[in-house]
Tab-separated table of C-alpha atoms in Angstrom:
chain	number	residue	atom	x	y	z
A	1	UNK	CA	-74.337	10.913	199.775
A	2	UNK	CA	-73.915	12.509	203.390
A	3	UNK	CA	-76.957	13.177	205.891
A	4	UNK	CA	-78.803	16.244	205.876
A	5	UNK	CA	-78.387	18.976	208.813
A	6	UNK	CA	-74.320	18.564	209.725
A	7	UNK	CA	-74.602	14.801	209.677
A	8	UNK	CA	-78.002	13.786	211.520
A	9	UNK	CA	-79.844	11.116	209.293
A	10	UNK	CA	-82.880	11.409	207.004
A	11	UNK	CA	-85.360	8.867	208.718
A	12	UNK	CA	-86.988	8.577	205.149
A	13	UNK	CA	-84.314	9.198	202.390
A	14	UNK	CA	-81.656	11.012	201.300
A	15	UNK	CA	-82.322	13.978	199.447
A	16	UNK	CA	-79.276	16.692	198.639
A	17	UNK	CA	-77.039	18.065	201.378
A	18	UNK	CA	-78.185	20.933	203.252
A	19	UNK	CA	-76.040	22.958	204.977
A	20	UNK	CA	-77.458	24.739	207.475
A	21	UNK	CA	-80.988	23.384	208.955
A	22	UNK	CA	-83.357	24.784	211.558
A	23	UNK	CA	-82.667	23.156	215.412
A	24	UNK	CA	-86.406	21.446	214.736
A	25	UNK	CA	-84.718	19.720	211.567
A	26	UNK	CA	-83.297	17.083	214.722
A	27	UNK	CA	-86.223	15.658	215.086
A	28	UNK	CA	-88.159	15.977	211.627
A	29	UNK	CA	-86.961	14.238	207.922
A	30	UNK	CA	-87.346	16.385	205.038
A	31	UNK	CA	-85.908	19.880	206.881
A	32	UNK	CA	-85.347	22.423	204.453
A	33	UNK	CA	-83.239	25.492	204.177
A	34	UNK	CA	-84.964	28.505	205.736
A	35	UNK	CA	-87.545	29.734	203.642
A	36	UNK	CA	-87.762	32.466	200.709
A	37	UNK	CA	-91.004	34.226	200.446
A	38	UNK	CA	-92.867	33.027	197.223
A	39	UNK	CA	-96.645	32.442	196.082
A	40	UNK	CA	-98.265	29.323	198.353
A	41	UNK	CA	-98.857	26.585	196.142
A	42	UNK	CA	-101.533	25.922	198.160
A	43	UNK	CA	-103.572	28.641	196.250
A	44	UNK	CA	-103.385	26.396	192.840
A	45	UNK	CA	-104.428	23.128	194.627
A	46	UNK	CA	-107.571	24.951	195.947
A	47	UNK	CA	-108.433	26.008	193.004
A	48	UNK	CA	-107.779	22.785	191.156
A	49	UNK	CA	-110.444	21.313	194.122
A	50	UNK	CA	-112.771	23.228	193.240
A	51	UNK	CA	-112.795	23.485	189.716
A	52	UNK	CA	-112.938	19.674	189.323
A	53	UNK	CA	-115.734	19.539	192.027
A	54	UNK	CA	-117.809	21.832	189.845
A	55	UNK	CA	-116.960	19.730	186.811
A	56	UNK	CA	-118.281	17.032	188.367
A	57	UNK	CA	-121.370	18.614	189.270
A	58	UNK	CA	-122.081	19.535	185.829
A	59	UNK	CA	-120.837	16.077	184.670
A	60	UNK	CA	-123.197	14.743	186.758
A	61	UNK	CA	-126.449	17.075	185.465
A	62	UNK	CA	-124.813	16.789	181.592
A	63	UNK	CA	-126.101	12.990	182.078
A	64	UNK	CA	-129.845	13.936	181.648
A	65	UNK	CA	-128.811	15.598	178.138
A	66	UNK	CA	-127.470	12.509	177.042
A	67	UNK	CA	-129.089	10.833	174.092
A	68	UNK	CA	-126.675	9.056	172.647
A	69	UNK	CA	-124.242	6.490	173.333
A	70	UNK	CA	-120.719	8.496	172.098
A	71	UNK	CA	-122.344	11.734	174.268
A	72	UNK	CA	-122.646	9.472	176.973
A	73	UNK	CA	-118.873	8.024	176.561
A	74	UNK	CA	-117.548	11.970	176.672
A	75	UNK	CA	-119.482	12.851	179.991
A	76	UNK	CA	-118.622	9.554	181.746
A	77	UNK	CA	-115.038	10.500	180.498
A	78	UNK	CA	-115.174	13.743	182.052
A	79	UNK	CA	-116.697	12.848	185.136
A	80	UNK	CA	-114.315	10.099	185.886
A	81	UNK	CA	-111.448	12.219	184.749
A	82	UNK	CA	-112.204	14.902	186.938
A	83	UNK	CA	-113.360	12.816	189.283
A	84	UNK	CA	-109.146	11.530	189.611
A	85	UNK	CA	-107.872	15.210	189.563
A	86	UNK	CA	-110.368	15.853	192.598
A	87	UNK	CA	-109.067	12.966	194.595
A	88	UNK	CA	-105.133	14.066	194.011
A	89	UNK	CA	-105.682	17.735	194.334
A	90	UNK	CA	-107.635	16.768	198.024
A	91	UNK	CA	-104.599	14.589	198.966
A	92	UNK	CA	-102.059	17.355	198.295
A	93	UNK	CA	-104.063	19.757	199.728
A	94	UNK	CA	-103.882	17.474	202.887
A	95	UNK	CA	-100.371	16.744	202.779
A	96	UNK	CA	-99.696	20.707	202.335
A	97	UNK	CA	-101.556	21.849	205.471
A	98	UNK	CA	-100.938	19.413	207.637
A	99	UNK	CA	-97.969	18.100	209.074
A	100	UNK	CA	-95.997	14.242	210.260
A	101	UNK	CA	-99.104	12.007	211.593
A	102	UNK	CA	-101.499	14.382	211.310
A	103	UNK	CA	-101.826	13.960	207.860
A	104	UNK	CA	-102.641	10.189	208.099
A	105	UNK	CA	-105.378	10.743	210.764
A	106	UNK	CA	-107.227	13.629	208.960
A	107	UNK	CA	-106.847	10.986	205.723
A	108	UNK	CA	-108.391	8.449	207.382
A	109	UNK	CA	-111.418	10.906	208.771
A	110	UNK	CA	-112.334	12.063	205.743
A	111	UNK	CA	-112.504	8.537	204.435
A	112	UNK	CA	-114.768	7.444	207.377
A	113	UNK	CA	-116.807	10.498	206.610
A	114	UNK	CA	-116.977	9.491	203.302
A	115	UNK	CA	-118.150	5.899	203.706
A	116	UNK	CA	-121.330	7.101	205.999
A	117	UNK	CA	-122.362	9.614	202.986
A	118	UNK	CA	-121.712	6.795	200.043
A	119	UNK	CA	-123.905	4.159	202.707
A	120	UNK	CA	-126.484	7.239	202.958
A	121	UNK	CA	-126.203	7.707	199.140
A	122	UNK	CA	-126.630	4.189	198.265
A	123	UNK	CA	-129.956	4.328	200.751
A	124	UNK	CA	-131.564	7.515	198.938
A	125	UNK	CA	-130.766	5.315	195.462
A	126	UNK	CA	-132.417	2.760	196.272
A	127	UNK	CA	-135.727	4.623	196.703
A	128	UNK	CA	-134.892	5.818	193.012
A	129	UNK	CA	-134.878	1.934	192.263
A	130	UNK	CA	-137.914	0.945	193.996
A	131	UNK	CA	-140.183	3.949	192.370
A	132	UNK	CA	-138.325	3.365	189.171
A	133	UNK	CA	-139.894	6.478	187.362
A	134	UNK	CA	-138.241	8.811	185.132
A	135	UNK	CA	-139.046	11.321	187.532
A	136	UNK	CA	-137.440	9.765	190.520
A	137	UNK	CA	-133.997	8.871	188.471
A	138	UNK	CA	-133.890	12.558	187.173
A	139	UNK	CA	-134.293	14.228	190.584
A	140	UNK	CA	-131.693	11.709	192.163
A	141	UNK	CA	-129.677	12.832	189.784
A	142	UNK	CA	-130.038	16.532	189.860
A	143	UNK	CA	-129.527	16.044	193.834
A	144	UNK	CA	-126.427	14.840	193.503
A	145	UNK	CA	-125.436	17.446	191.214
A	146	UNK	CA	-126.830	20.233	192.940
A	147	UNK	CA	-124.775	19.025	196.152
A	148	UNK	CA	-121.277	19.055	194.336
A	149	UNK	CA	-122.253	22.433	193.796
A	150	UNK	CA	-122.400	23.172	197.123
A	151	UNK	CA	-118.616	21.586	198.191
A	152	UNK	CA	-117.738	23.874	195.503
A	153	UNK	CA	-118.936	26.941	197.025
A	154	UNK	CA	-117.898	25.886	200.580
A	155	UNK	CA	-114.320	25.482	198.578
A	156	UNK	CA	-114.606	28.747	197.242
A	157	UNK	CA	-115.406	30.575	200.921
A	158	UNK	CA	-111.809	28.087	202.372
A	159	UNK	CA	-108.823	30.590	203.930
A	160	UNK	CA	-107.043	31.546	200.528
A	161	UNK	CA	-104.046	32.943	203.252
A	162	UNK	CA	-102.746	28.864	204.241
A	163	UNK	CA	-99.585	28.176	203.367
A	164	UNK	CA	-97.728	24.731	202.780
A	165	UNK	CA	-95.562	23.968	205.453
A	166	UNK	CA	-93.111	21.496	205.872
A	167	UNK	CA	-93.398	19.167	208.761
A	168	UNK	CA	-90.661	21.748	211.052
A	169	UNK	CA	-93.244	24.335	210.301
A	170	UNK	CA	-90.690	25.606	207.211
A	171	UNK	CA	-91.670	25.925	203.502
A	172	UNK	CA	-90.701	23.375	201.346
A	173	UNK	CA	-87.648	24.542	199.450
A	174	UNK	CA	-84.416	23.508	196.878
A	175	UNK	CA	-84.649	21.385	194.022
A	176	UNK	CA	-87.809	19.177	192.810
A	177	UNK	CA	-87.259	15.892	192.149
A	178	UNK	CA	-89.686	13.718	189.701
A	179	UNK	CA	-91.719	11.356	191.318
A	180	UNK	CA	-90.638	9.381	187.725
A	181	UNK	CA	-87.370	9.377	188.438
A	182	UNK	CA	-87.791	8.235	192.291
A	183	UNK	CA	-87.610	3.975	191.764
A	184	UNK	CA	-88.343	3.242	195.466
A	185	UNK	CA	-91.256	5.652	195.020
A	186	UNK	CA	-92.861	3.882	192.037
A	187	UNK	CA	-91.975	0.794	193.223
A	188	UNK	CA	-93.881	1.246	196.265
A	189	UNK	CA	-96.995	3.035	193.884
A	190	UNK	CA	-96.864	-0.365	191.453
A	191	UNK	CA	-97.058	-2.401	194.630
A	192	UNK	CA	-99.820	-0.322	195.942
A	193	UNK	CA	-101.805	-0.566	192.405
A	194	UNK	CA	-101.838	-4.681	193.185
A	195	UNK	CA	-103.073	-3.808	197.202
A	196	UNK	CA	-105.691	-1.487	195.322
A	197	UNK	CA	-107.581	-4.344	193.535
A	198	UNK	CA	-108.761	-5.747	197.251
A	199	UNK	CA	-111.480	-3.174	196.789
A	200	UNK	CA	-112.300	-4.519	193.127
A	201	UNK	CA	-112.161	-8.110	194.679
A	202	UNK	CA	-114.938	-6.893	197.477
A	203	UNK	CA	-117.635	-5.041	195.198
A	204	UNK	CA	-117.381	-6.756	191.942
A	205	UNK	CA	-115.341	-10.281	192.658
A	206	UNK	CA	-117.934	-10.897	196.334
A	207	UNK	CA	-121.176	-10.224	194.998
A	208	UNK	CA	-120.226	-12.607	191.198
A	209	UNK	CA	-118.771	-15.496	193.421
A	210	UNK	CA	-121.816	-15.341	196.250
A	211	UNK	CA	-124.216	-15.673	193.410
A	212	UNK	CA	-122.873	-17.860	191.300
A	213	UNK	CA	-120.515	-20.188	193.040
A	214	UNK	CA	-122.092	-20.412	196.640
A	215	UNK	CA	-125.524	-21.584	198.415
A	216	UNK	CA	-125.926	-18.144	199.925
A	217	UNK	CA	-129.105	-16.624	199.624
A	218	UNK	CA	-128.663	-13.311	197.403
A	219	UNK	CA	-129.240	-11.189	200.454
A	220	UNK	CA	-125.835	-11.958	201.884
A	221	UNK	CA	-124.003	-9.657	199.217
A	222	UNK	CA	-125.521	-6.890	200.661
A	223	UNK	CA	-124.498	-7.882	204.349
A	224	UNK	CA	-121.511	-8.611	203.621
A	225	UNK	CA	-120.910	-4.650	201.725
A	226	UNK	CA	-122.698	-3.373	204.924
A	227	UNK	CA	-120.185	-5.160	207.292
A	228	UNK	CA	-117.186	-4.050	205.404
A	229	UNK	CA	-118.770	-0.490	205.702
A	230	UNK	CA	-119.341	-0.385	209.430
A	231	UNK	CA	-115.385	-2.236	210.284
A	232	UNK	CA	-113.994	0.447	207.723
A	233	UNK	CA	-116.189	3.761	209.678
A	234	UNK	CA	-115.006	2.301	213.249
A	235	UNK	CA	-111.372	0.974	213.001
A	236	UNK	CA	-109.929	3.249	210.179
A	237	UNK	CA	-108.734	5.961	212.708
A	238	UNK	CA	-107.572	3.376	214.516
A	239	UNK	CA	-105.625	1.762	212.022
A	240	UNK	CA	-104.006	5.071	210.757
A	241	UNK	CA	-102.969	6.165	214.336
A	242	UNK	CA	-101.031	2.530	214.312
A	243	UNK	CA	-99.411	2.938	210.448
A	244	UNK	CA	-97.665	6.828	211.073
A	245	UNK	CA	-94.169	5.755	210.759
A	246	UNK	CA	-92.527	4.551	208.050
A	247	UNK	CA	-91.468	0.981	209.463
A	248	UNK	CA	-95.403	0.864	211.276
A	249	UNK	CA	-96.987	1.816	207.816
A	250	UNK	CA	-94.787	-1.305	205.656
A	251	UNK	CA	-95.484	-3.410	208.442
A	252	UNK	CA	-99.360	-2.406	208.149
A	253	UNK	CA	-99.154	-2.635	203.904
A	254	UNK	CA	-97.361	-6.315	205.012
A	255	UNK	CA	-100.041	-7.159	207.210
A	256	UNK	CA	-102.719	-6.186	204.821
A	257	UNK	CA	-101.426	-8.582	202.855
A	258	UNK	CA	-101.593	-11.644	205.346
A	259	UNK	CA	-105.135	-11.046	205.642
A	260	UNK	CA	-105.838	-10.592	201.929
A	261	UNK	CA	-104.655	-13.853	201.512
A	262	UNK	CA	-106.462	-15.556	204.307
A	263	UNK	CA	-109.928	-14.164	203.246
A	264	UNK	CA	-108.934	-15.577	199.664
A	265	UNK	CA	-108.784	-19.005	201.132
A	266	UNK	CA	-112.131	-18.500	203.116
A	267	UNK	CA	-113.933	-17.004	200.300
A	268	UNK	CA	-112.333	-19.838	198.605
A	269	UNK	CA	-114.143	-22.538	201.028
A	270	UNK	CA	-117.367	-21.158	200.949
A	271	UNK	CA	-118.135	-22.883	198.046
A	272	UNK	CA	-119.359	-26.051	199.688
A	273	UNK	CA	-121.054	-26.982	202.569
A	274	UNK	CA	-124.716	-26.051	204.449
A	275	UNK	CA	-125.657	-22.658	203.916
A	276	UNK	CA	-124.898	-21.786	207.062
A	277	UNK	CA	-121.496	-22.977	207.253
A	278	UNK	CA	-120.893	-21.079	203.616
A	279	UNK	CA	-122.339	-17.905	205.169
A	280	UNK	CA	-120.066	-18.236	208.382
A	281	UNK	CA	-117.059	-18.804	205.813
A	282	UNK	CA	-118.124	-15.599	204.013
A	283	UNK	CA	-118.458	-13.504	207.436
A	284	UNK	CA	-115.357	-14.275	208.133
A	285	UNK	CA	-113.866	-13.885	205.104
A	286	UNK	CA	-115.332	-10.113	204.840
A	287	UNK	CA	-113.516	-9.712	208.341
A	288	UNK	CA	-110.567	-10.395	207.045
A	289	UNK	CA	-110.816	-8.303	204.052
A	290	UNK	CA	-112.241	-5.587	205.374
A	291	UNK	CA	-109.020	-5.255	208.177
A	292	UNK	CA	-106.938	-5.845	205.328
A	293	UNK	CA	-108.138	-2.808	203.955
A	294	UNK	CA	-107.876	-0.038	206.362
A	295	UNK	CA	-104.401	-1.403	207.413
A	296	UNK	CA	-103.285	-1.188	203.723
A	297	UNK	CA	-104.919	2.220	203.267
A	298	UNK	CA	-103.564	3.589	206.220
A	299	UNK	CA	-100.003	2.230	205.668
A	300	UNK	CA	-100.061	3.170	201.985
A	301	UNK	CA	-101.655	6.711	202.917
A	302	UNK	CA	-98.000	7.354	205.062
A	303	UNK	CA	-95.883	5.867	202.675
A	304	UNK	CA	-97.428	7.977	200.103
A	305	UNK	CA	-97.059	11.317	202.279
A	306	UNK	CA	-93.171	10.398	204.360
A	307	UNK	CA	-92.005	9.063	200.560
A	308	UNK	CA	-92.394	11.878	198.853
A	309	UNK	CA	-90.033	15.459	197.786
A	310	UNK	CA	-92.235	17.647	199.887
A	311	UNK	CA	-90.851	20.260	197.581
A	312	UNK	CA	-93.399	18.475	194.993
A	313	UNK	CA	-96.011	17.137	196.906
A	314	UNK	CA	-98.044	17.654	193.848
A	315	UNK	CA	-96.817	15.367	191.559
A	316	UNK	CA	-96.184	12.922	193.918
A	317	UNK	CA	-100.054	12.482	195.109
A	318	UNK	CA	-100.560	12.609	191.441
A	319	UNK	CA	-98.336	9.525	191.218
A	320	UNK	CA	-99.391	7.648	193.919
A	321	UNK	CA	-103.395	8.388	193.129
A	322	UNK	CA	-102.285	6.837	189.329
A	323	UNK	CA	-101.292	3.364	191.532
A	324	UNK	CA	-105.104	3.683	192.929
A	325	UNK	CA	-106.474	4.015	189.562
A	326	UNK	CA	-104.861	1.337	188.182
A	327	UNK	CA	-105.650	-0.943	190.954
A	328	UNK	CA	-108.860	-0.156	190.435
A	329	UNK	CA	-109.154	-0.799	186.667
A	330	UNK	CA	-107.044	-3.709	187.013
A	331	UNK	CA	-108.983	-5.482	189.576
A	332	UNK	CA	-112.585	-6.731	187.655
A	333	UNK	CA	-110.694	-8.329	184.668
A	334	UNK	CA	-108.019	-10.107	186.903
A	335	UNK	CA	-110.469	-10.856	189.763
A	336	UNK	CA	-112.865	-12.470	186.867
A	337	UNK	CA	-110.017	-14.154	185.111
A	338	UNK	CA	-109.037	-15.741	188.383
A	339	UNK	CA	-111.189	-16.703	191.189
A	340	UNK	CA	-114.885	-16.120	189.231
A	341	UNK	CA	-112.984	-17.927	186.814
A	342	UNK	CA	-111.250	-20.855	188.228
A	343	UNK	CA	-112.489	-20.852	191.493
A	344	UNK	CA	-110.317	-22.539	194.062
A	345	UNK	CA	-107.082	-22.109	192.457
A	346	UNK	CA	-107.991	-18.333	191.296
A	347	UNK	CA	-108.530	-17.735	194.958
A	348	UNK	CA	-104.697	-19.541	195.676
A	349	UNK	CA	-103.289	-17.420	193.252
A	350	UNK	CA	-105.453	-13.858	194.249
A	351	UNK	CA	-103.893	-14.467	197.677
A	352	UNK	CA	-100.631	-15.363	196.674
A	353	UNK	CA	-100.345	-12.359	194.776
A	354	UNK	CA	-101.195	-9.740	197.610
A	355	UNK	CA	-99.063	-11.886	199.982
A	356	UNK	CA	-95.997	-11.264	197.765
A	357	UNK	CA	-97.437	-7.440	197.141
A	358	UNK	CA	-97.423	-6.349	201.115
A	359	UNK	CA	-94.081	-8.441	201.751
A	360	UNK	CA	-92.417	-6.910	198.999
A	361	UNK	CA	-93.584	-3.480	200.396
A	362	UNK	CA	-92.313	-4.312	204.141
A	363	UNK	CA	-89.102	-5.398	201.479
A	364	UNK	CA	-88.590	-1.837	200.408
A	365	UNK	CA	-89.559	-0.054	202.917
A	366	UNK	CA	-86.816	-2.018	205.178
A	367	UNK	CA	-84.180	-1.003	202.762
A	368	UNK	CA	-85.124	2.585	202.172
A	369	UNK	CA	-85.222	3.401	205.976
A	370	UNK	CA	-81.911	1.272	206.961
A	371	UNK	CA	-80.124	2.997	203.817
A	372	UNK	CA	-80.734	5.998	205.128
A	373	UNK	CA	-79.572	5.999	208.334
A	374	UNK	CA	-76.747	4.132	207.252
A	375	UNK	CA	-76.532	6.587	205.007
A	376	UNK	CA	-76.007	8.984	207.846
């Protein structure tokens, strides 16, 4: 198949020939044919924003109705549900109305933005905790409610007159193609479902192994959450800014992966010793993880956006979003059924398995780019 824009290679892939490009297609992947005036798509990714933002707000109030344990099955279902649809229609929307890099950065400010709120979240719960009165749990959770409420109507008053551009400043145009029918695509989204469970490892995998396998007083677990939430607020910028090509982001995802397995190994040795030696070994161990994680964030964040049709960026998010999910269903049973489980050679095997995830990414991502320019 022959390059895009009379010969000039696709940095990212090779989608169908195009005849005749705009002079900015020189410099840009994914330039389309000049665009047809249609409906923005934007419009229906709004709207599916704020629709499931609402639903979650009443998801969130239907709780206090709840008196019975199928009711409260079909309300956590439809919180969590909409809760998924929220976080793919807010990707699209980003990678619709912004363009190249920028999408990356304003990814990884909105997630620094939203790891303040969850830390001042998690502060205003634990007041509920300490009154621990009916009265206390039920206005906690009308609060939260009442504020998803309010993103909704900030939603609703968002410019209805953006348009999706591509990263020339054209529309997306031509053919679709399925995000299930793209192999390097799910590939990558598979591989980025096993990078996912680092965050199941941290809240759920940390706090079980601190208190049952090491000499650390309990307080620790709550340090250690607090230090990965201050490295992730300061150096997440900074680590997208460093993952917004395609080579920089597999190298990040590879990377990511490194460190992954070296906090394994010192979460791993914290098991025996004095208690400040295991506490040292679990400091630095939370270092390591918590790098790990914006640099596989960020470089999965760009592979997700530069991967994908941008004549479906829809579907795509949707896709990559499922790899998320799955990561993080995946990662209490297999974090459990490994390290909690075996201990040191859980750990060997956790970190063995995220090694071989970000290599195989840097694996993929070396082939997709060096096909395409050959390609070319």
């Amino acid at each position: 198949m022959r390059a895009p824009c009379d010969g000039w290679p696709n940095p990212t892939r090779n989608w169908p020939e195009v005849k005749r490009c705009p002079p900015t297609s020189l410099r840009r992947p994914f330039a389309p044919v000049a665009p047809r005036p249609r409906e923005s798509p934007a419009v229906g990714t709004r709207r599916v924003l704020l629709v499931t933002t609402a639903g979650q707000g009443l998801a969130l109030v239907a709780y206090l109705l709840v008196h019975t344990p199928a009711a409260f099955v079909v309300v956590a279902c439809a919180a969590v549900g909409q809760q998924a649809m929220q976080r793919t229609a807010l990707t699209t929307m980003i990678a619709e109305s912004f363009t190249g890099p920028d999408r990356v950065e304003i990814r990884a400010r909105l997630r620094v933005v939203t790891n303040a709120f969850i830390g001042a979240g998690t502060g205003l719960a634990a007041v509920a905790l300490v009154l621990d009165t009916k009265p206390a749990y039920l206005l906690a959770m009308l609060t939260t409610g009442a504020l998803l409420f309010v993103s909704a109507l900030l939603l609703r008053r968002m410019d209805r007159g953006a348009e999706p551009r591509a990263a020339n400043g054209y529309r997306p145009a031509g053919v679709r193609q399925s995000p299930l029918r793209d192999r390097t695509y799910l590939a990558i989204t598979g591989l980025y479902a096993v990078m996912s469970m680092q965050v199941g490892m941290l809240t759920v995998g940390v706090p079980l192994w601190v208190a049952g396998s090491t000499k650390a007083p309990a307080a620790t677990i709550s340090a250690l959450l607090a230090l990965n939430t201050v490295i992730v607020s300061l150096l997440q910028v900074w680590a997208a800014r460093g993952a917004k090509a395609i080579r920089s982001a597999g190298r990040a995802v590879a990377g990511a992966g490194t460190l992954l397995a070296l906090a394994c190994g010192l979460y791993a040795m914290s098991a025996h010793g004095a208690i400040a030696v295991v506490v040292v070994m679990l400091t630095l161990a939370t270092v390591a993880h918590s790098l790990a994680e914006i640099l596989s964030e960020a470089g999965s964040w760009t592979l997700a956006f530069e991967l994908a049709d941008p004549a479906n960026v829809g579907a795509y998010q949707g896709v990559s979003q499922t790899g998320a999910a799955l990561g993080s269903m995946l990662a209490p049973l297999v974090v459990t059924a490994t390290a909690i489980e075996h201990g040191l050679p859980g750990w060997i095997l956790l970190g063995v398995l995220f090694l071989l995830a970000g290599s195989l990414t840097m694996a993929l991502v070396r082939r997709q780019v060096d096909g395409s320019l050959l390609a070319g």
